[in-house]
Short mmCIF file of N, CA and C in Angstrom, two decimals:
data_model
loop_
_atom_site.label_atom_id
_atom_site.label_comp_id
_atom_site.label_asym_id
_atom_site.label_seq_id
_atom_site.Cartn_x
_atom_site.Cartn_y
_atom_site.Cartn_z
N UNK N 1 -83.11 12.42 -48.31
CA UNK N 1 -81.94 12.99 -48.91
C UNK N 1 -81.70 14.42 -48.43
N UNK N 2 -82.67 15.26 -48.24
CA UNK N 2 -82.73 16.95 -48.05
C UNK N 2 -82.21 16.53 -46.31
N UNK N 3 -82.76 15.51 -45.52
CA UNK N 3 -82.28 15.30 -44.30
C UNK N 3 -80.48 15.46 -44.32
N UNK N 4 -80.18 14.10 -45.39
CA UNK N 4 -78.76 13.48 -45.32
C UNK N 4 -77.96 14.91 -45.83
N UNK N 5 -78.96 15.90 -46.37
CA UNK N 5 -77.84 17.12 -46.84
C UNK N 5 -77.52 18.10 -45.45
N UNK N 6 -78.64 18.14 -45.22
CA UNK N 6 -78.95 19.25 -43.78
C UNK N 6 -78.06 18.67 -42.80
N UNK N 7 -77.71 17.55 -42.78
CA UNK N 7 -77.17 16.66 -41.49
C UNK N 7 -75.75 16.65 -41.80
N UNK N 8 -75.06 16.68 -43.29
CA UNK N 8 -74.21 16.82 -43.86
C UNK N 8 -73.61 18.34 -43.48
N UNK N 9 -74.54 19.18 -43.86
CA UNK N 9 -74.24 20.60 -43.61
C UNK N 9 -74.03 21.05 -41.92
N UNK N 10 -74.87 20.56 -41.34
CA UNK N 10 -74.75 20.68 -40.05
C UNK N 10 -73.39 20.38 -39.14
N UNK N 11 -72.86 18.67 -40.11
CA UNK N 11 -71.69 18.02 -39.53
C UNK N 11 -70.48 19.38 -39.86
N UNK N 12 -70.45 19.99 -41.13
CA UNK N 12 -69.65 20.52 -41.36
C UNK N 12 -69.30 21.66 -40.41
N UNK N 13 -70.21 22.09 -40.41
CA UNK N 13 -70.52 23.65 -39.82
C UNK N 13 -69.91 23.43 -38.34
N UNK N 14 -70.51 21.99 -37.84
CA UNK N 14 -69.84 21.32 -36.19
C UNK N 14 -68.71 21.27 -36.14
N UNK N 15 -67.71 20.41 -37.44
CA UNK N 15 -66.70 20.57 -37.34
C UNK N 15 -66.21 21.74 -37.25
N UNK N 16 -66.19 22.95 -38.29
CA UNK N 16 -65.77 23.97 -38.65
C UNK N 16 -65.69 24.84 -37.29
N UNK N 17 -66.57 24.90 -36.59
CA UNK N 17 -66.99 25.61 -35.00
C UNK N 17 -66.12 24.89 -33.79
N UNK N 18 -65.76 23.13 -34.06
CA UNK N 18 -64.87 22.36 -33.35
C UNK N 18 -63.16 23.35 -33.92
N UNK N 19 -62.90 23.48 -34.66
CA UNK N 19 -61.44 23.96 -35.03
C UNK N 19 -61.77 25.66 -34.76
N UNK N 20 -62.45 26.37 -34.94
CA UNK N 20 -62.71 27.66 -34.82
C UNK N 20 -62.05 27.32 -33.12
N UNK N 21 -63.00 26.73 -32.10
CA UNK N 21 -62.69 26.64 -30.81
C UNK N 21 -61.37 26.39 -30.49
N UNK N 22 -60.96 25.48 -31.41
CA UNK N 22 -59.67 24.36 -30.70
C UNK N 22 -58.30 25.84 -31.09
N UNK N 23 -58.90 26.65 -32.33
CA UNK N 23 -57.87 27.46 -32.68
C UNK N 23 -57.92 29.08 -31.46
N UNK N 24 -59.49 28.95 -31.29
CA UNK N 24 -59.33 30.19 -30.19
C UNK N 24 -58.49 29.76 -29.18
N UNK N 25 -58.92 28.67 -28.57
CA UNK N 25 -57.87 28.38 -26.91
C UNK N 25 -56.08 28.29 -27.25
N UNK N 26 -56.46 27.98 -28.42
CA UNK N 26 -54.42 27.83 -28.60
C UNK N 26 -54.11 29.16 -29.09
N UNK N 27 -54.67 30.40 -29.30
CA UNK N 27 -54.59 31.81 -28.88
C UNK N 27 -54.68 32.01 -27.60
N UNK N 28 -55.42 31.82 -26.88
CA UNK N 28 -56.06 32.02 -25.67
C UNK N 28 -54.29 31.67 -24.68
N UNK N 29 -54.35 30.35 -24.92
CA UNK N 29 -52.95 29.98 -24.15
C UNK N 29 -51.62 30.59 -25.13
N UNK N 30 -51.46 30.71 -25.75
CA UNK N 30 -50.33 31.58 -26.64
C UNK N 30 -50.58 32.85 -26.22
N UNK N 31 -51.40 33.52 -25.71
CA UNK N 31 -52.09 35.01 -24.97
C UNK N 31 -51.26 34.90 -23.78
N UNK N 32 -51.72 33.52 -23.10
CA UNK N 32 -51.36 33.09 -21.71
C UNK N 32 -49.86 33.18 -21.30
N UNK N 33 -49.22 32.13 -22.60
CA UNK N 33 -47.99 32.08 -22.41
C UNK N 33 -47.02 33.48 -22.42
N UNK N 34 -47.78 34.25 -23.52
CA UNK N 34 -46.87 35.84 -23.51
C UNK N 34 -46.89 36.89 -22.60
N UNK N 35 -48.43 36.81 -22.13
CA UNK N 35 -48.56 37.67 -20.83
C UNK N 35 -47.52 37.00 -19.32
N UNK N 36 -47.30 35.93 -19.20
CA UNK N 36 -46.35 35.25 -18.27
C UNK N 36 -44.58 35.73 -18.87
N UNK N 37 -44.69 35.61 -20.11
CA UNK N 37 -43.18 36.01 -20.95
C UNK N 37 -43.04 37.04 -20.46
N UNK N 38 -44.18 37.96 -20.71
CA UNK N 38 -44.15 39.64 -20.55
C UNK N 38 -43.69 40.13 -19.28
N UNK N 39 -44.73 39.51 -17.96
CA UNK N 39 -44.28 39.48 -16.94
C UNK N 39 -43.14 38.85 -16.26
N UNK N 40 -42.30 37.83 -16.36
CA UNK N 40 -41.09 37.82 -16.47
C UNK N 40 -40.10 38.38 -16.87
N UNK N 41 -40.54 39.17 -18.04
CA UNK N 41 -39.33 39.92 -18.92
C UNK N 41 -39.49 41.45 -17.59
N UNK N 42 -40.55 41.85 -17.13
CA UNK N 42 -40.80 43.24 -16.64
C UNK N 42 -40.39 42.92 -15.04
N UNK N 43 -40.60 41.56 -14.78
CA UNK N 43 -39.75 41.60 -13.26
C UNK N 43 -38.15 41.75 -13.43
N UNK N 44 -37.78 41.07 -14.74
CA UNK N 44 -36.40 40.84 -14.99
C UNK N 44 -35.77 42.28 -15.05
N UNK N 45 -36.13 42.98 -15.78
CA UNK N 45 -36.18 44.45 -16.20
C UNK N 45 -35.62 45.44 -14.66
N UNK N 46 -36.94 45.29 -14.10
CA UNK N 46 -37.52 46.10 -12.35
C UNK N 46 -36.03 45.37 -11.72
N UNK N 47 -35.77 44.17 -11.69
CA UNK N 47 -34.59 43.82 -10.53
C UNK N 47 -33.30 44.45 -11.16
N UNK N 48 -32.81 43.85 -12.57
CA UNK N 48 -31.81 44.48 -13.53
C UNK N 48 -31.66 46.31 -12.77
N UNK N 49 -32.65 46.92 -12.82
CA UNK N 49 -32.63 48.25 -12.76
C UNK N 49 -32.48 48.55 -11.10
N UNK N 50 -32.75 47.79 -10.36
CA UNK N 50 -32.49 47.81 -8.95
C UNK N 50 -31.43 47.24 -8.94
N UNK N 51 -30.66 46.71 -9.04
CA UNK N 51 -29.14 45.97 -9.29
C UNK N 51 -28.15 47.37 -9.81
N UNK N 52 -28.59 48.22 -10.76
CA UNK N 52 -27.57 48.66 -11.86
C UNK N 52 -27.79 50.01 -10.20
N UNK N 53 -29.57 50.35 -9.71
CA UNK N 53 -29.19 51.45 -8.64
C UNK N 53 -27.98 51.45 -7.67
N UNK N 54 -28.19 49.95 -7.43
CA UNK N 54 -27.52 49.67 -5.76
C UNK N 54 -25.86 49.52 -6.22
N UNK N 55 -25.85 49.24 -7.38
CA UNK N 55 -24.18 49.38 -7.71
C UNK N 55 -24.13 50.45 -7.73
N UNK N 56 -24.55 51.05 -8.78
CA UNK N 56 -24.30 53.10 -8.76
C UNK N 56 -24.06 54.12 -7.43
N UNK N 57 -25.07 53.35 -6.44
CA UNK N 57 -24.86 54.20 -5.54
C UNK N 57 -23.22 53.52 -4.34
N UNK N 58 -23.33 52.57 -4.82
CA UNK N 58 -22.13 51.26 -3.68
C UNK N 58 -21.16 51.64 -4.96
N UNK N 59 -20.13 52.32 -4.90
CA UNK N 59 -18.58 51.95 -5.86
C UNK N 59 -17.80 50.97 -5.00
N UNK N 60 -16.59 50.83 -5.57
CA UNK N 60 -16.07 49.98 -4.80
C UNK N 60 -15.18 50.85 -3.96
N UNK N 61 -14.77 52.35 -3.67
CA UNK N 61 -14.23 52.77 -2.86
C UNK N 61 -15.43 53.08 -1.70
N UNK N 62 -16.15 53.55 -1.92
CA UNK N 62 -17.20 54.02 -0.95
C UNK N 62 -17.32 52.20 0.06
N UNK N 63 -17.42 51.02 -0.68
CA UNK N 63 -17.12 49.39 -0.03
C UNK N 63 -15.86 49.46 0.82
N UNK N 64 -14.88 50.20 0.44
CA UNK N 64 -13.54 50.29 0.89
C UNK N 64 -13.48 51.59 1.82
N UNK N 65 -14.17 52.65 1.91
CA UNK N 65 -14.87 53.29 2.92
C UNK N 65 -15.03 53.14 4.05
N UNK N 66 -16.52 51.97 4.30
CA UNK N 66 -16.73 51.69 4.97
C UNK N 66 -16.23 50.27 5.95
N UNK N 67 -14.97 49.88 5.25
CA UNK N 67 -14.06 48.97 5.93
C UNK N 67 -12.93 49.72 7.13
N UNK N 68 -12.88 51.19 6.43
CA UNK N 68 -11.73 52.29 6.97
C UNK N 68 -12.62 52.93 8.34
N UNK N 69 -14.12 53.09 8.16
CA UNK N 69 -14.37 53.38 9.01
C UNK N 69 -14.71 52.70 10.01
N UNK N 70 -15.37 51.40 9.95
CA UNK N 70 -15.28 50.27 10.69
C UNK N 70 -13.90 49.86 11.72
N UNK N 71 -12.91 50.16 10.81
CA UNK N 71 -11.85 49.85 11.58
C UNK N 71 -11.41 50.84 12.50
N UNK N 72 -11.32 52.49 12.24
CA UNK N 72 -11.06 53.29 12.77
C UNK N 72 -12.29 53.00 14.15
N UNK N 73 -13.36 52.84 14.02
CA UNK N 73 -14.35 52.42 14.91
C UNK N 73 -13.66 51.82 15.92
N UNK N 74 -13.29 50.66 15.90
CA UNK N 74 -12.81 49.36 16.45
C UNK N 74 -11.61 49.71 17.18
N UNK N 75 -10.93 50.17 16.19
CA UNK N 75 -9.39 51.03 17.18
C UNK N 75 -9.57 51.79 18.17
N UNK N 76 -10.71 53.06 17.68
CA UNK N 76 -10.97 53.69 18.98
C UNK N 76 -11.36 53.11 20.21
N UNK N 77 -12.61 52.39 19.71
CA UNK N 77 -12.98 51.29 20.80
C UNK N 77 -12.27 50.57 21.96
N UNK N 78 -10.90 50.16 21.01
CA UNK N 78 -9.68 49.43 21.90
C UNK N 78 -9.25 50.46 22.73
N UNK N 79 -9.06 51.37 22.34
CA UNK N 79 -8.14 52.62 22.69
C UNK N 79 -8.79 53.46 24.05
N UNK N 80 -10.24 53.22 23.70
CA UNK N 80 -10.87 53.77 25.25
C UNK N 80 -11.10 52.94 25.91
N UNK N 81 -10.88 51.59 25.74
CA UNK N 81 -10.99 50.09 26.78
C UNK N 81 -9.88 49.89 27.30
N UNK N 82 -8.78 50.25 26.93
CA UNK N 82 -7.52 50.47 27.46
C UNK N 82 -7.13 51.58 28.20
N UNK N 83 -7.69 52.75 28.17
CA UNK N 83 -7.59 53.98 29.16
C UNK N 83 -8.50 53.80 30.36
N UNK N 84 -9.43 53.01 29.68
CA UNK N 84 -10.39 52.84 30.79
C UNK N 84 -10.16 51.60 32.16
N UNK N 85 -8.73 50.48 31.41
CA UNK N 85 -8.26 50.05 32.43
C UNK N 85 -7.09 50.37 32.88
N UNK N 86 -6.65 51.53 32.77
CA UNK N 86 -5.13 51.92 32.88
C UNK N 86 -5.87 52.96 33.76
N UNK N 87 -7.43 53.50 33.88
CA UNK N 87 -7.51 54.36 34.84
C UNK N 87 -7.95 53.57 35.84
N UNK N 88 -8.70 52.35 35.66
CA UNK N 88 -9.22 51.29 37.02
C UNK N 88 -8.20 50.99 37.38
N UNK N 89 -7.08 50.59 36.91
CA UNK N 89 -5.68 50.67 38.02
C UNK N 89 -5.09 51.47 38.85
N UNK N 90 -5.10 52.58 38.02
CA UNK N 90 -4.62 53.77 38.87
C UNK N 90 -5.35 54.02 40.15
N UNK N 91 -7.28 54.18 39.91
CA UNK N 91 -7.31 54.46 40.74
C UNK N 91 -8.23 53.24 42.28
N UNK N 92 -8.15 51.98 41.76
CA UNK N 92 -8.20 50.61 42.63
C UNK N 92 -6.24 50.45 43.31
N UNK N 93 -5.54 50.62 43.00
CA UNK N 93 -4.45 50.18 43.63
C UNK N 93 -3.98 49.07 43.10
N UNK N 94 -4.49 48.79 41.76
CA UNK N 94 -3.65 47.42 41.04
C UNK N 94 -2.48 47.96 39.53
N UNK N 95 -2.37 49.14 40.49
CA UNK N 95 -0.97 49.75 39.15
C UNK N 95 0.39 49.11 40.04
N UNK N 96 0.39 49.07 41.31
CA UNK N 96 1.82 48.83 41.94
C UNK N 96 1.84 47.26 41.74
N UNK N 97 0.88 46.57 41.95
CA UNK N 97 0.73 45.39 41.74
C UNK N 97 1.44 44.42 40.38
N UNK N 98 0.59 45.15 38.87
CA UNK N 98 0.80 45.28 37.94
C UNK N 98 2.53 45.61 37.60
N UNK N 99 2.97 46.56 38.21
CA UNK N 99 4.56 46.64 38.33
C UNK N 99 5.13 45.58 38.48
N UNK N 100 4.95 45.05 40.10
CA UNK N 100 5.95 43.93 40.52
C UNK N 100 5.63 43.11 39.23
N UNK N 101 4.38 42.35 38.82
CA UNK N 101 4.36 41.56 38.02
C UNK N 101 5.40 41.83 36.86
N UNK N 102 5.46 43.44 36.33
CA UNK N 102 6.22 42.95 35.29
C UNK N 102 7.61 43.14 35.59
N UNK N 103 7.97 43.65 36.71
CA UNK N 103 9.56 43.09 37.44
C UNK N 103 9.87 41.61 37.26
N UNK N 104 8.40 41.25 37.99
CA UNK N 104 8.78 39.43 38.44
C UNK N 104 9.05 38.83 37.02
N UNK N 105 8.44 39.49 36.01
CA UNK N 105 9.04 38.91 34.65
C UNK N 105 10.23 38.83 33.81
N UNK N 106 10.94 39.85 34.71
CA UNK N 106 11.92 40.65 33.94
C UNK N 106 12.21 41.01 33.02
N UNK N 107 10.80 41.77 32.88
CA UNK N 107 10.90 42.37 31.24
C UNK N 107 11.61 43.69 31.30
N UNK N 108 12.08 44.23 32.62
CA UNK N 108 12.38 45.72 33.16
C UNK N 108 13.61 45.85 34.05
N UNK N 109 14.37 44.69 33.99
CA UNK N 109 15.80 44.26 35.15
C UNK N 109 16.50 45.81 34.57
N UNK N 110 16.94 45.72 33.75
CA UNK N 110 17.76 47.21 32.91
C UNK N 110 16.79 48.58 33.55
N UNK N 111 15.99 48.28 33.11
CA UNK N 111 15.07 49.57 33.07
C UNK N 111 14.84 49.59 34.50
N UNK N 112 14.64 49.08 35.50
CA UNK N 112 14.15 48.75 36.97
C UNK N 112 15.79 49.58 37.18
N UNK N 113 17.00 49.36 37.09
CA UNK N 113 18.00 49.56 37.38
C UNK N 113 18.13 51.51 36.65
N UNK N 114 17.86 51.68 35.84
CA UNK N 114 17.72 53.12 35.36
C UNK N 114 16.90 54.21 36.35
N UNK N 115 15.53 53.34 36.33
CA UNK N 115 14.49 54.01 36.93
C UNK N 115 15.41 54.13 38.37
N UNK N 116 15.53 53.34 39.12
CA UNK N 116 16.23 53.65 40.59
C UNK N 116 17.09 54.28 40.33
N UNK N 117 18.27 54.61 39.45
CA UNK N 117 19.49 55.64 39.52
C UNK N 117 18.52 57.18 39.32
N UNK N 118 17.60 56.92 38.58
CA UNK N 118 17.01 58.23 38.29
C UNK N 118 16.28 58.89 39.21
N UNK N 119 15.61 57.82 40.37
CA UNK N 119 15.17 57.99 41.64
C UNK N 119 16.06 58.66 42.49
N UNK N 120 17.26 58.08 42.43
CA UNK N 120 17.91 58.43 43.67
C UNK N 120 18.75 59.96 43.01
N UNK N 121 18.48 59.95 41.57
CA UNK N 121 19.33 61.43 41.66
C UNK N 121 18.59 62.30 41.77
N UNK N 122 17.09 62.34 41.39
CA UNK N 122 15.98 63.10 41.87
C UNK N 122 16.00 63.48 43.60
N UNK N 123 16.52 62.39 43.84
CA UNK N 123 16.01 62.50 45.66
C UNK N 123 17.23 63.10 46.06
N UNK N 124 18.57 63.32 45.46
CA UNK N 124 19.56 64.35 46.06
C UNK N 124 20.50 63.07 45.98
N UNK N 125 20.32 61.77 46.36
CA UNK N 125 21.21 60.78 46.95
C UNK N 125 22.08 60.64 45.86
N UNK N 126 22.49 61.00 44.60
CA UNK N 126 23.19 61.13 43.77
C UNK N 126 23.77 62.05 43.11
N UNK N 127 24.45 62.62 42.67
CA UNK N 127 24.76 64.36 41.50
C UNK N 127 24.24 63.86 40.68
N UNK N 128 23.73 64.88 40.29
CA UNK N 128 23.17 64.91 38.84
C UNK N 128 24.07 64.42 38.02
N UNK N 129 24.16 63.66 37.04
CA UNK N 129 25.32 63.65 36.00
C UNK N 129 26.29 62.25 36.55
N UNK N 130 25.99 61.74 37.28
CA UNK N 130 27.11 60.55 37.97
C UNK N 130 26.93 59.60 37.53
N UNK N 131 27.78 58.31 36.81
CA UNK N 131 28.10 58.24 35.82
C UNK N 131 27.82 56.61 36.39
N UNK N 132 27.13 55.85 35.73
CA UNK N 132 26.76 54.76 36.42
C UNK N 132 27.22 53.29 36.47
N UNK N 133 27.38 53.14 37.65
CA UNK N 133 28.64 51.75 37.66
C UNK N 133 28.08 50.65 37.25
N UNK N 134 29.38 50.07 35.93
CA UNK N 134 29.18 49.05 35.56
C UNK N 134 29.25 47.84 36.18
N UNK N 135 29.55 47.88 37.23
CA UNK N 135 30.28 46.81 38.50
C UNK N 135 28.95 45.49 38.57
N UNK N 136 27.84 46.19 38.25
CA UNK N 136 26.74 45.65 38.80
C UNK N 136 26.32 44.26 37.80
N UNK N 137 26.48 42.82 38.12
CA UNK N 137 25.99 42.05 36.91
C UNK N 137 23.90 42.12 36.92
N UNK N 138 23.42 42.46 35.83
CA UNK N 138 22.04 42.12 35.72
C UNK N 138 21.47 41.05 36.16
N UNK N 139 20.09 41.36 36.36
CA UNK N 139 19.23 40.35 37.00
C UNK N 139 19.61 39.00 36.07
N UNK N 140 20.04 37.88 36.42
CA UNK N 140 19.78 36.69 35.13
C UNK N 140 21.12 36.54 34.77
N UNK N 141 21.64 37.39 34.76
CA UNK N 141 22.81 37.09 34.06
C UNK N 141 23.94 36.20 34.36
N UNK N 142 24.26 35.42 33.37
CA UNK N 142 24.79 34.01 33.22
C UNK N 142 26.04 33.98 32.68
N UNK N 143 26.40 35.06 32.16
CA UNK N 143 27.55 34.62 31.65
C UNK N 143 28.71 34.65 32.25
N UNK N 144 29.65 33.76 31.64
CA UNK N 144 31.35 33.59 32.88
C UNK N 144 32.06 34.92 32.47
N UNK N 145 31.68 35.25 31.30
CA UNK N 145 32.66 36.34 31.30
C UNK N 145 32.46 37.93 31.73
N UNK N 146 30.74 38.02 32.28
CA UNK N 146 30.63 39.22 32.76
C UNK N 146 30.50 38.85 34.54
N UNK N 147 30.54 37.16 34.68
CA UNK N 147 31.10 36.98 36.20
C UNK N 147 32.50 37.57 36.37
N UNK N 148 33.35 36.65 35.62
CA UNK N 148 34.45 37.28 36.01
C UNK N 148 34.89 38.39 36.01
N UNK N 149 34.24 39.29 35.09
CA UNK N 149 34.53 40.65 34.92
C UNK N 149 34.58 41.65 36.41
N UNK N 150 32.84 41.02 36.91
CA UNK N 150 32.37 41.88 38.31
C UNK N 150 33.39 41.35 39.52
N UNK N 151 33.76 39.82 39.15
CA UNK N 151 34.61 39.43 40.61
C UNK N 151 36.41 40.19 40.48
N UNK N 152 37.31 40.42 39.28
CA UNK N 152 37.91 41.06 39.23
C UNK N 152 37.72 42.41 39.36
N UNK N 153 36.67 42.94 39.39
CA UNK N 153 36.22 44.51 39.87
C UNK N 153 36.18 44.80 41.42
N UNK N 154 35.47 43.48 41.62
CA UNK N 154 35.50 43.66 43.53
C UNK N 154 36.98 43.45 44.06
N UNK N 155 37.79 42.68 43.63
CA UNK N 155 38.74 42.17 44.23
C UNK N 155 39.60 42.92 44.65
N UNK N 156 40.22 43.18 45.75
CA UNK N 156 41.08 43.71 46.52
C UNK N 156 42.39 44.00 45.47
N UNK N 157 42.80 45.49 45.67
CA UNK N 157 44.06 45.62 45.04
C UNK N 157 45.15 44.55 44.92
N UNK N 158 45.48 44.18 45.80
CA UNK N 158 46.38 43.15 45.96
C UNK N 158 46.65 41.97 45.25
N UNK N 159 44.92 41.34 44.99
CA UNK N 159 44.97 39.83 44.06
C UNK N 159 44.85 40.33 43.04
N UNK N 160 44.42 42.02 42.26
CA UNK N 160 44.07 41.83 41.21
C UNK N 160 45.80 41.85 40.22
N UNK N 161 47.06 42.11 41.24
CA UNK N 161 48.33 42.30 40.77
C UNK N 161 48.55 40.61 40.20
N UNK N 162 48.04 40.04 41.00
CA UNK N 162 48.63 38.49 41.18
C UNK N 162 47.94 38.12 39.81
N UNK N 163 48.72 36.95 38.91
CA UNK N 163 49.03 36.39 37.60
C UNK N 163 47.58 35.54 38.13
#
């Protein structure tokens, strides 16, 4: 009987030390789980606060800034890539070239016709001030009524009397 008590007492005490344990580890991991909470909450925190820097220091004009200067960049860029082939023409011999081409286009029939009156009054072959004949039809030009205009201009005194 003093056995069945001792063995009794013993069971208890086993159990009692079984839940003591089972209650430490479910601290232990409830420890676990908060120190992981904790550390999540303190990375969350650290990035939040690196987020709120990098906006503070980035507004959205200083973003709009550096779009103005980018571009001003880029323009210049164009701007000395273009002097820089407007001087390889000049000085290779593909500026006269470059001309005819844009004659042959006739983007310059008018202007081709200015430039030569302005030539020739520079060179003496004209007065200054002489007054420039319309007689002439333009490169292209198609129409009947500035044909007929130039062929009644040429025409001999005589037919232009005649009906």
């Amino acid at each position: 009987q003093q056995l069945e008590a001792t063995w009794n007492q013993h069971r208890a005490e086993t159990e009692k030390l079984k839940n003591s344990l089972r209650d430490l580890n479910d601290k232990i991991e409830e420890a676990k789980r908060k120190k992981n909470l904790l550390i999540a909450r303190a990375k969350r925190a650290e990035a939040q606060a690196r987020i709120a820097e990098t906006m503070s220091s980035m507004s959205e004009k200083s973003a709009f800034e550096a779009f103005s200067r980018m571009e001003t960049k880029i323009e210049d860029n164009e701007r000395r890539m273009l002097a820089n082939v407007e001087i390889d023409e000049e000085f290779s011999g593909d500026k006269l070239a470059s001309d005819f081409k844009v004659l042959e286009k006739g983007a310059g029939a008018a202007s081709a016709d200015s430039q030569l009156l302005a030539l020739k009054q520079k060179m003496g072959m004209l007065p200054a001030g002489a007054p420039v004949s319309n007689r002439q039809i333009g490169a292209g030009a198609s129409s009947d009524e500035d044909i007929a205009h130039a062929e009644i201009e040429d025409a001999p005194e005589e037919q232009k009397k005649l009906p």
